Steps between C-alpha positions, in 0.01 A plus 500: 500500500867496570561837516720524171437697150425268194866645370657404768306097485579519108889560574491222783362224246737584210760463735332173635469413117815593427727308719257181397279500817183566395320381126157660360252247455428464141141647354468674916557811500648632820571161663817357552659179665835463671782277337579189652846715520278766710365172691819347611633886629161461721531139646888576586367852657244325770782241557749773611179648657489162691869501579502859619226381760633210643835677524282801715 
């Protein structure tokens, strides 16, 4: 769907795992959710997002 090989996804969420982003859900295989670490790098993304517009 995205245009990238199931290596290349695999590599992306053990790196995602890794640095504590992303958790498996327990007894679901192949679904994850993000870390509220994961969740704060988000919100403080769309507000420099929001900065970066009024600013333009």
């Amino acid at each position: 769907m995205i245009g990238v090989s199931t290596i290349t996804m695999n590599k992306i969420f053990k790196q995602l795992r890794d640095d504590n982003l992303l958790l498996p859900i327990e007894g679901k295989r192949g679904k994850y959710e993000l870390t509220e670490k994961a969740i704060i790098i988000i919100k403080d993304m769309e507000k420099l997002e929001d900065k970066i517009g009024e600013i333009e």
